[in-house]
PDB file of N, CA and C in Angstrom:
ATOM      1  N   UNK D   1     -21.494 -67.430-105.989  1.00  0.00           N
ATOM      2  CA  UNK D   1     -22.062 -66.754-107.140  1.00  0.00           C
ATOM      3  C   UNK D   1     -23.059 -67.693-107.809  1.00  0.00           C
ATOM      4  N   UNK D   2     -24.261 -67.744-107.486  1.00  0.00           N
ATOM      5  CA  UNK D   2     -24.953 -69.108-107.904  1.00  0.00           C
ATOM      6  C   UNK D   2     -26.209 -68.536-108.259  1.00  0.00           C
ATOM      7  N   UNK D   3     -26.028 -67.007-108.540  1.00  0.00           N
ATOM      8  CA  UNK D   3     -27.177 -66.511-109.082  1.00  0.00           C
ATOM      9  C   UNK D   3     -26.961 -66.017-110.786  1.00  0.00           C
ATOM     10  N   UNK D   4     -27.811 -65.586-111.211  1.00  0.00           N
ATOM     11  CA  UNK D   4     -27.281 -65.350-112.932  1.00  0.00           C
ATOM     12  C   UNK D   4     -26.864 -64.103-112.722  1.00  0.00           C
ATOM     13  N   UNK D   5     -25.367 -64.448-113.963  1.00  0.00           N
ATOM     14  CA  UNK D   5     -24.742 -62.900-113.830  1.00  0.00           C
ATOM     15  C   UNK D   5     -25.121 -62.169-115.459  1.00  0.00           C
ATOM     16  N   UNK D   6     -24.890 -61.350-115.099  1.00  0.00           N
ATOM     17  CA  UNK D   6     -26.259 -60.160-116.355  1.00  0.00           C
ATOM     18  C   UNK D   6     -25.038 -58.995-116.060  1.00  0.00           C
ATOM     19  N   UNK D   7     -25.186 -58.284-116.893  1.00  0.00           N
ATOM     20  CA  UNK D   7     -24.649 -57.066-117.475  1.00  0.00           C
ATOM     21  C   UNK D   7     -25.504 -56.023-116.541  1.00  0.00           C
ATOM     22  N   UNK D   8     -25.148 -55.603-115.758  1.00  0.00           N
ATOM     23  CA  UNK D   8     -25.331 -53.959-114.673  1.00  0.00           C
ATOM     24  C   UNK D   8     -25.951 -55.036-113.390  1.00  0.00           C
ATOM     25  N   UNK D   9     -25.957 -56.206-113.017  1.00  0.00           N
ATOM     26  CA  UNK D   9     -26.304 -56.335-112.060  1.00  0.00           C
ATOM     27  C   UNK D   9     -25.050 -55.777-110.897  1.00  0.00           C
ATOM     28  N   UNK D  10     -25.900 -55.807-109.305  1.00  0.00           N
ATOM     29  CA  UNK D  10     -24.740 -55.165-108.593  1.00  0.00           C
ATOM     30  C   UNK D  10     -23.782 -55.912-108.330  1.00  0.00           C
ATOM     31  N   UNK D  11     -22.237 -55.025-108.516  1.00  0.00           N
ATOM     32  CA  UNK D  11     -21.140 -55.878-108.281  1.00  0.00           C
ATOM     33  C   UNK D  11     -20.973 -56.825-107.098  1.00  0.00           C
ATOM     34  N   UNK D  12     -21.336 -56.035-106.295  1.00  0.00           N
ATOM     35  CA  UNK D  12     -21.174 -57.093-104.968  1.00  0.00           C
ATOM     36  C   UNK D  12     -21.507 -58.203-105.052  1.00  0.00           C
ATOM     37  N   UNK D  13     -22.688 -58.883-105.939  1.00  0.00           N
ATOM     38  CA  UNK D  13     -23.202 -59.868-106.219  1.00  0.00           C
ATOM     39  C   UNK D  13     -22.084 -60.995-106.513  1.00  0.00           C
ATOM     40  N   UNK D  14     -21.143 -60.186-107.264  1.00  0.00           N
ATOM     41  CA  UNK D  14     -20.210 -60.988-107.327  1.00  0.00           C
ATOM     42  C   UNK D  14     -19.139 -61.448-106.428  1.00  0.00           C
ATOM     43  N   UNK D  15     -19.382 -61.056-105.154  1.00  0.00           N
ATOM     44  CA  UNK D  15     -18.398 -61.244-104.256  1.00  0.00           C
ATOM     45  C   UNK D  15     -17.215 -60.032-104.094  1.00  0.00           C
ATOM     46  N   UNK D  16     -16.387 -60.365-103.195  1.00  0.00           N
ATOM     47  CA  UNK D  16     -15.465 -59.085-102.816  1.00  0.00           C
ATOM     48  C   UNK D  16     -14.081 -59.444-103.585  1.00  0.00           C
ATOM     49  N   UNK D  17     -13.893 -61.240-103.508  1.00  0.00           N
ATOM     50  CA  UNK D  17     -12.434 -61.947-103.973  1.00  0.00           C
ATOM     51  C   UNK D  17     -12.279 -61.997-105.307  1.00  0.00           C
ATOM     52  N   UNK D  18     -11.119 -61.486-105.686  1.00  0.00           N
ATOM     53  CA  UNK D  18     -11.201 -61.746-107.278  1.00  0.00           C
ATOM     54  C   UNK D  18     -10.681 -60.811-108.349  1.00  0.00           C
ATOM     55  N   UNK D  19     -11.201 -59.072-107.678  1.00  0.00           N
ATOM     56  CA  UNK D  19     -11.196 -57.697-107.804  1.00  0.00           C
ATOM     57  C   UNK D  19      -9.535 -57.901-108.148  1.00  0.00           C
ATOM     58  N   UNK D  20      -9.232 -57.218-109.295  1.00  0.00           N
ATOM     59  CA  UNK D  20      -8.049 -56.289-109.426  1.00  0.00           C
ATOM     60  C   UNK D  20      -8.204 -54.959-109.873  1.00  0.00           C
ATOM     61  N   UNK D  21      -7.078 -54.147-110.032  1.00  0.00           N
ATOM     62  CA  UNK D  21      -6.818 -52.471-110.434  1.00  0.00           C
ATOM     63  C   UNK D  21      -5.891 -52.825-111.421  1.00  0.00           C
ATOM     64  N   UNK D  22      -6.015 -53.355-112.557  1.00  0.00           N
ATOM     65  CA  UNK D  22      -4.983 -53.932-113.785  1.00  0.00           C
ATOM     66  C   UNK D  22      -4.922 -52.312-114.198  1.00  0.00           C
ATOM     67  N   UNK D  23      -5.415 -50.885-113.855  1.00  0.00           N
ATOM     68  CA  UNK D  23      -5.269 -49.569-114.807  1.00  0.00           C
ATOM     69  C   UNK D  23      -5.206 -48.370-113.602  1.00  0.00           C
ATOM     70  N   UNK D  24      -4.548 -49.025-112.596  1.00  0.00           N
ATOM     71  CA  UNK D  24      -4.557 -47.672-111.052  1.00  0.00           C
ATOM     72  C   UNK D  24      -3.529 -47.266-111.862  1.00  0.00           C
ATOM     73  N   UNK D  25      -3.297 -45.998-111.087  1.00  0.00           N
ATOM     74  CA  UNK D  25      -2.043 -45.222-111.230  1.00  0.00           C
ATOM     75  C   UNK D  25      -2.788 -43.771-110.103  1.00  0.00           C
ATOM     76  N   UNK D  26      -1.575 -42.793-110.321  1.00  0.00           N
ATOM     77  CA  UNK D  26      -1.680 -41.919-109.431  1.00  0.00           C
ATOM     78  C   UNK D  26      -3.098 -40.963-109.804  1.00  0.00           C
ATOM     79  N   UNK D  27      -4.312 -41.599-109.493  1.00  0.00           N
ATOM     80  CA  UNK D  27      -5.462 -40.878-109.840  1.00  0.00           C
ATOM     81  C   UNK D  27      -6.366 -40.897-108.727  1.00  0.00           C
ATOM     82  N   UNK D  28      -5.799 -40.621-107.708  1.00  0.00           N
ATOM     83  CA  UNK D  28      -6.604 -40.443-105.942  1.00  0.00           C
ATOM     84  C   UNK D  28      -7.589 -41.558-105.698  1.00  0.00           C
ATOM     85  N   UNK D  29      -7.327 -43.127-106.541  1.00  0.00           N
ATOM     86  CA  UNK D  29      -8.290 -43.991-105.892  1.00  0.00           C
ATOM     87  C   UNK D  29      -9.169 -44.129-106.833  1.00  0.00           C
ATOM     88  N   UNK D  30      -9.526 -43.728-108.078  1.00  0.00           N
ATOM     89  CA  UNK D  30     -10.179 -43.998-108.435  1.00  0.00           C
ATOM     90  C   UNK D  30     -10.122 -44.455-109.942  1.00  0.00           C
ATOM     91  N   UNK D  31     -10.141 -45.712-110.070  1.00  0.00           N
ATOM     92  CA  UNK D  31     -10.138 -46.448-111.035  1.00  0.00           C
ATOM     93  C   UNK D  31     -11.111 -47.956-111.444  1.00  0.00           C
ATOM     94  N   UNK D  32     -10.448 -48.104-112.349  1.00  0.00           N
ATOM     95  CA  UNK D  32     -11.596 -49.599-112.788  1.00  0.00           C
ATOM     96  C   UNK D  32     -10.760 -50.846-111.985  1.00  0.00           C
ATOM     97  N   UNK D  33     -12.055 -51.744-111.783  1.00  0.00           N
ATOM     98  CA  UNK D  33     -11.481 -52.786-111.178  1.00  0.00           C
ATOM     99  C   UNK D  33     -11.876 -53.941-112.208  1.00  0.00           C
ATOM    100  N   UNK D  34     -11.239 -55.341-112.338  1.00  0.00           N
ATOM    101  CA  UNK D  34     -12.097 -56.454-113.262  1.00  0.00           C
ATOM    102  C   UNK D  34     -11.752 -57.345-112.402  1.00  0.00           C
ATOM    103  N   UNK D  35     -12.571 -58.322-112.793  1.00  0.00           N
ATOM    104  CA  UNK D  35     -12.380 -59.556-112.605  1.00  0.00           C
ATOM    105  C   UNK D  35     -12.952 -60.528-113.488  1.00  0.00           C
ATOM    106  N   UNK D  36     -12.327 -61.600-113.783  1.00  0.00           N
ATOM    107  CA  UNK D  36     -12.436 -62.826-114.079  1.00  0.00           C
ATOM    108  C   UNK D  36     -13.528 -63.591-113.914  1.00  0.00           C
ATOM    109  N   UNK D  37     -14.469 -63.905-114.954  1.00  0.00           N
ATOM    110  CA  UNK D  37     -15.439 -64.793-113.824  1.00  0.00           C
ATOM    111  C   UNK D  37     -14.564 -66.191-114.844  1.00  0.00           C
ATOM    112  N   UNK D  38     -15.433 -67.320-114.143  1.00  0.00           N
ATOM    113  CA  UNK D  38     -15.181 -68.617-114.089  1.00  0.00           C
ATOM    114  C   UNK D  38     -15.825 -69.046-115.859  1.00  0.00           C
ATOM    115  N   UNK D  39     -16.883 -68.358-116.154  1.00  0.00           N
ATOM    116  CA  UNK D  39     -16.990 -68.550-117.694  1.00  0.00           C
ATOM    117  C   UNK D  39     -16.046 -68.366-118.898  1.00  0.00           C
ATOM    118  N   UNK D  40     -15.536 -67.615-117.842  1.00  0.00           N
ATOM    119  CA  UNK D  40     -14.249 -67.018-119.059  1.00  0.00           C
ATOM    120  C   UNK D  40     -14.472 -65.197-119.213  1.00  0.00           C
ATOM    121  N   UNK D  41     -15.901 -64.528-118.966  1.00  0.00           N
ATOM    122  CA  UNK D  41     -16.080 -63.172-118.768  1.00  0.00           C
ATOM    123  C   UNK D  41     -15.722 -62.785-118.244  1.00  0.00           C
ATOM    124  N   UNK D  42     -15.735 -61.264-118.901  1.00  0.00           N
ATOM    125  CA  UNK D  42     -14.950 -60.244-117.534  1.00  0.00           C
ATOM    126  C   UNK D  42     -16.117 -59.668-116.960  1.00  0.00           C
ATOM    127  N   UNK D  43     -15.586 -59.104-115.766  1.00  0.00           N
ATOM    128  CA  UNK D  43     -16.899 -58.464-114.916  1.00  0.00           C
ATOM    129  C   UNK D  43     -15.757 -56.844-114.726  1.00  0.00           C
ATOM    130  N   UNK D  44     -16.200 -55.652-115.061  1.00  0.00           N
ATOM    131  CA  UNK D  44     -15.596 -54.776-114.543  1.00  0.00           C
ATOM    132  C   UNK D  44     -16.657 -53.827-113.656  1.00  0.00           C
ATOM    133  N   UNK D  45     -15.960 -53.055-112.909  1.00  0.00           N
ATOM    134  CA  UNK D  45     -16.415 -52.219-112.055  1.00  0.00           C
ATOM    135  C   UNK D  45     -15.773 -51.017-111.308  1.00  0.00           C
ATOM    136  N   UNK D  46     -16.139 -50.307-111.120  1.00  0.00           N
ATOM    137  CA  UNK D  46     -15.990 -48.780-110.706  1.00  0.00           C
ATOM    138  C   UNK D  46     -15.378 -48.762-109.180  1.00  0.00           C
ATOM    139  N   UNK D  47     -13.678 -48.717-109.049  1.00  0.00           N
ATOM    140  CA  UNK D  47     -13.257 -48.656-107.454  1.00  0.00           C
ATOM    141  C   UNK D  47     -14.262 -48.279-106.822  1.00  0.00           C
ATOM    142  N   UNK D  48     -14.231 -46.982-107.264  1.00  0.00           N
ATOM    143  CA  UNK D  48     -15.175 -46.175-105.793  1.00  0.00           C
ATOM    144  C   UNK D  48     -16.410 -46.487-105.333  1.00  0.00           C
ATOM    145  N   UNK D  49     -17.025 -47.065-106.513  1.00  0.00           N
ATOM    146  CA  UNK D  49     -18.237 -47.506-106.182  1.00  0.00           C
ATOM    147  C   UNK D  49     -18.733 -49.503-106.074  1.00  0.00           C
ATOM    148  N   UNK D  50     -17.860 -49.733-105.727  1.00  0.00           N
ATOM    149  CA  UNK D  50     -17.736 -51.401-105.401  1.00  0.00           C
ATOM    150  C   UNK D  50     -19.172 -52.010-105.347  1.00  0.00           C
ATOM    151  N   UNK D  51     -20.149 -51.544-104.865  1.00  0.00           N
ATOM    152  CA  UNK D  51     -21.608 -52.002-104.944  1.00  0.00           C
ATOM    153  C   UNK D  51     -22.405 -51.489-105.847  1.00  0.00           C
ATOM    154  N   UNK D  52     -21.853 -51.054-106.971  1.00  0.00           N
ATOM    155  CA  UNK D  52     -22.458 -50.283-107.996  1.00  0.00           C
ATOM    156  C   UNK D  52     -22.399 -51.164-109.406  1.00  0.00           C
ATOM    157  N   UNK D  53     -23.250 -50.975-110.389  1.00  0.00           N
ATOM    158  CA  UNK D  53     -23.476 -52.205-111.430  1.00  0.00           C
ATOM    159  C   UNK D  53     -22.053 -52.363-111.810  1.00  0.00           C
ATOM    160  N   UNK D  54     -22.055 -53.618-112.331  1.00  0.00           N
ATOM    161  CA  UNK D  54     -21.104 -54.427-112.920  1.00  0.00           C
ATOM    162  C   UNK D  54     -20.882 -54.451-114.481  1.00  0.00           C
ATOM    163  N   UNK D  55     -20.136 -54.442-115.584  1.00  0.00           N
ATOM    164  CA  UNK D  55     -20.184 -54.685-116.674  1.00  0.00           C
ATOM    165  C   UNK D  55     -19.597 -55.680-117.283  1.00  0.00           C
ATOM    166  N   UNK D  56     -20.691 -56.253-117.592  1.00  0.00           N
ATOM    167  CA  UNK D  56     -20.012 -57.640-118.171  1.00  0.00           C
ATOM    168  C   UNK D  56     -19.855 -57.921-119.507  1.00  0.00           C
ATOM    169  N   UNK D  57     -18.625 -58.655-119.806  1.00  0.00           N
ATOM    170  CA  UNK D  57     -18.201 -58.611-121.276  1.00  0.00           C
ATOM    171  C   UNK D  57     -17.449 -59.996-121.830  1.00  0.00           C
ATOM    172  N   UNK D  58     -18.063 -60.711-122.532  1.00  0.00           N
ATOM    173  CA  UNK D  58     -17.581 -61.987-123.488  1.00  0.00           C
ATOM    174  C   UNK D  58     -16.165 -61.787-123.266  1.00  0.00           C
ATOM    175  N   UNK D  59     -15.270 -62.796-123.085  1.00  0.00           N
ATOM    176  CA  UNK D  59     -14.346 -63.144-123.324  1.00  0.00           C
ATOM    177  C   UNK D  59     -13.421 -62.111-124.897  1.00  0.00           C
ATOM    178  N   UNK D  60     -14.052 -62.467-125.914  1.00  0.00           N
ATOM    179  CA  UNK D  60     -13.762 -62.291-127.288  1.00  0.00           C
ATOM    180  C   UNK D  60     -14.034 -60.744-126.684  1.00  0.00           C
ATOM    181  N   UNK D  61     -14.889 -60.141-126.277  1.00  0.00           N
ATOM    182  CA  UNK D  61     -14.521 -58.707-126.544  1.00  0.00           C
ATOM    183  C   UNK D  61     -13.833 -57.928-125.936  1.00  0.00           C
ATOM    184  N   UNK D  62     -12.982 -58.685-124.870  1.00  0.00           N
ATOM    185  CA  UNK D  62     -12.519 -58.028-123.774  1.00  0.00           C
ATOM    186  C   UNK D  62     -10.668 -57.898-124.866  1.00  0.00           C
ATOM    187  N   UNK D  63     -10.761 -59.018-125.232  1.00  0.00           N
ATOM    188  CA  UNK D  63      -9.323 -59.320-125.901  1.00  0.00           C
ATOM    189  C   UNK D  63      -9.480 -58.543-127.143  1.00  0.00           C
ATOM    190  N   UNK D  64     -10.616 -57.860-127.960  1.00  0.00           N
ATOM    191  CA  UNK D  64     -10.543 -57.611-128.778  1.00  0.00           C
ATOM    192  C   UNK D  64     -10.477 -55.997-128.732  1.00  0.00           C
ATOM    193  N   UNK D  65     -10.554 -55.249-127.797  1.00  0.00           N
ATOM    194  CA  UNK D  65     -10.759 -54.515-126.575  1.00  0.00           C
ATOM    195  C   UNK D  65      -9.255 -54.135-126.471  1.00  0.00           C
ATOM    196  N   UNK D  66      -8.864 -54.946-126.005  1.00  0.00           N
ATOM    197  CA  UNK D  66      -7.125 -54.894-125.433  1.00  0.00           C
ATOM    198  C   UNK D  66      -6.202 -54.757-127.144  1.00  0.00           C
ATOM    199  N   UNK D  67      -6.258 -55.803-127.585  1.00  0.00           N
ATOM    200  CA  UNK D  67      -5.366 -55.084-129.000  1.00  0.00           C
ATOM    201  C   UNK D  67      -5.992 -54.192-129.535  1.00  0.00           C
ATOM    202  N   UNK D  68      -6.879 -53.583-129.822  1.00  0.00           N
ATOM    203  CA  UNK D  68      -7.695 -51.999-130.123  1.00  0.00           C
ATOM    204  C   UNK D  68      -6.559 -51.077-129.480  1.00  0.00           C
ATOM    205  N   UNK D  69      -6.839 -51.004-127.888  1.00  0.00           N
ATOM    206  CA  UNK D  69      -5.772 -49.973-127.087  1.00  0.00           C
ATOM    207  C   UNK D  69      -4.669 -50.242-127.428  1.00  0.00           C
ATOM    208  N   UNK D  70      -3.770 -51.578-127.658  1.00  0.00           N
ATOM    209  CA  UNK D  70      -2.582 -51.907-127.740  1.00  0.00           C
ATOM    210  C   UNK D  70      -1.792 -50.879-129.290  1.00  0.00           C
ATOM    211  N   UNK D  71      -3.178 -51.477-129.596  1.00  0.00           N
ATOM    212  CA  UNK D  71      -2.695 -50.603-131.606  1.00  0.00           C
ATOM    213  C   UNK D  71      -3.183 -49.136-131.913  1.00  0.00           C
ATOM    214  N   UNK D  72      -3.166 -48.286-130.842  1.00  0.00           N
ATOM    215  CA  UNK D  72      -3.751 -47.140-130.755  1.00  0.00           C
ATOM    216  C   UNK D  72      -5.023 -46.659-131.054  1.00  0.00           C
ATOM    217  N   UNK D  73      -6.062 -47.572-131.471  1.00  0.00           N
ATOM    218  CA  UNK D  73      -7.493 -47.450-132.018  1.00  0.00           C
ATOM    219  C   UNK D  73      -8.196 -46.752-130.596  1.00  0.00           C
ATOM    220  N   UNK D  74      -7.709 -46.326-129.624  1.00  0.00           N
ATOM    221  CA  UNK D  74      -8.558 -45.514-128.678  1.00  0.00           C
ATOM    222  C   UNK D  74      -7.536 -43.881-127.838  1.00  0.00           C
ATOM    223  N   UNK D  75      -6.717 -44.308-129.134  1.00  0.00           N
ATOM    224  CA  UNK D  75      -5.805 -42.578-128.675  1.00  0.00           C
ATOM    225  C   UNK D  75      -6.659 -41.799-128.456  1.00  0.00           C
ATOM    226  N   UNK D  76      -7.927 -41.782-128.935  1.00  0.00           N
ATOM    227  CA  UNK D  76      -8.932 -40.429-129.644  1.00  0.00           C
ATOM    228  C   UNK D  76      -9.300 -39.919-128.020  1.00  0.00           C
ATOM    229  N   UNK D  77      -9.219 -40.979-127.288  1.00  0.00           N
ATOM    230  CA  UNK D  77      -9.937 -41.261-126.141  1.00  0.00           C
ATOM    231  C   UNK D  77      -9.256 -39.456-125.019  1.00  0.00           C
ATOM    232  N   UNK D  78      -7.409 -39.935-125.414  1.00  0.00           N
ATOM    233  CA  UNK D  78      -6.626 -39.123-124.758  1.00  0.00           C
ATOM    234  C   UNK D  78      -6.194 -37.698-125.414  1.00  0.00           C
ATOM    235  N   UNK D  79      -6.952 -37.515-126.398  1.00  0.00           N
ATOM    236  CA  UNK D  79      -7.159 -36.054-126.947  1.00  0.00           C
ATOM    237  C   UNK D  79      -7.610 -35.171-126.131  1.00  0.00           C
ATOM    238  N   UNK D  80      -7.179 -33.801-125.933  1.00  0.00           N
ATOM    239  CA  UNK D  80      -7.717 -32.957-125.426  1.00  0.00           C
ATOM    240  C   UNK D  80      -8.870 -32.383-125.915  1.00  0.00           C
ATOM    241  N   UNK D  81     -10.171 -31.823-125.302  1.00  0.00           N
ATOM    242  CA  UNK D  81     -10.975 -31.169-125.447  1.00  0.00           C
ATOM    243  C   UNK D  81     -10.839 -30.043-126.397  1.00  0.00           C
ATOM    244  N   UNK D  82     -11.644 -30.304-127.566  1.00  0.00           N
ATOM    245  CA  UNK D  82     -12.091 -28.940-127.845  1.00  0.00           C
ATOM    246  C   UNK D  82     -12.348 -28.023-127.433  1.00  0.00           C
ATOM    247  N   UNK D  83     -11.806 -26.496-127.565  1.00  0.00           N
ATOM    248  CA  UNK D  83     -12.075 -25.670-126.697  1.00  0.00           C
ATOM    249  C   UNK D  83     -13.279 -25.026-127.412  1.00  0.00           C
TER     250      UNK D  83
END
């Protein structure tokens, strides 16, 4: 990885090793993957689409991110549709 990593560059860039599914469950394959980079950022990305941009995110917002969901600040997320 010895090129600059940027926010939507393609994942692959980042290599194949590293990838987890920290949010699979029974949803036919298709979920988010992250990884870790070595700065301390996260890199996430789209299972299905493994060569498809990357999103990258500071350290601080990834954790700030996680207690949000932890403390329900993204229930809104799992609301049903207005009909």
């Amino acid at each position: 990885m010895g090129e600059r990593v940027y926010n939507g560059m393609p994942a692959r860039q980042l290599g194949s090793e590293g990838w987890h599914k920290p949010w699979s469950g029974g949803n036919g394959g298709s979920c988010v993957e992250a990884m870790k980079l070595t700065d301390g950022r996260v890199a996430l990305r789209q299972s299905t689409d493994p060569d498809g941009p990357a999103l990258i995110y500071a350290h601080h917002a990834i954790v700030r991110f996680i207690q949000g969901v932890k403390a329900g600040e993204a229930d809104f997320l799992l609301a049903p549709e207005p009909a």
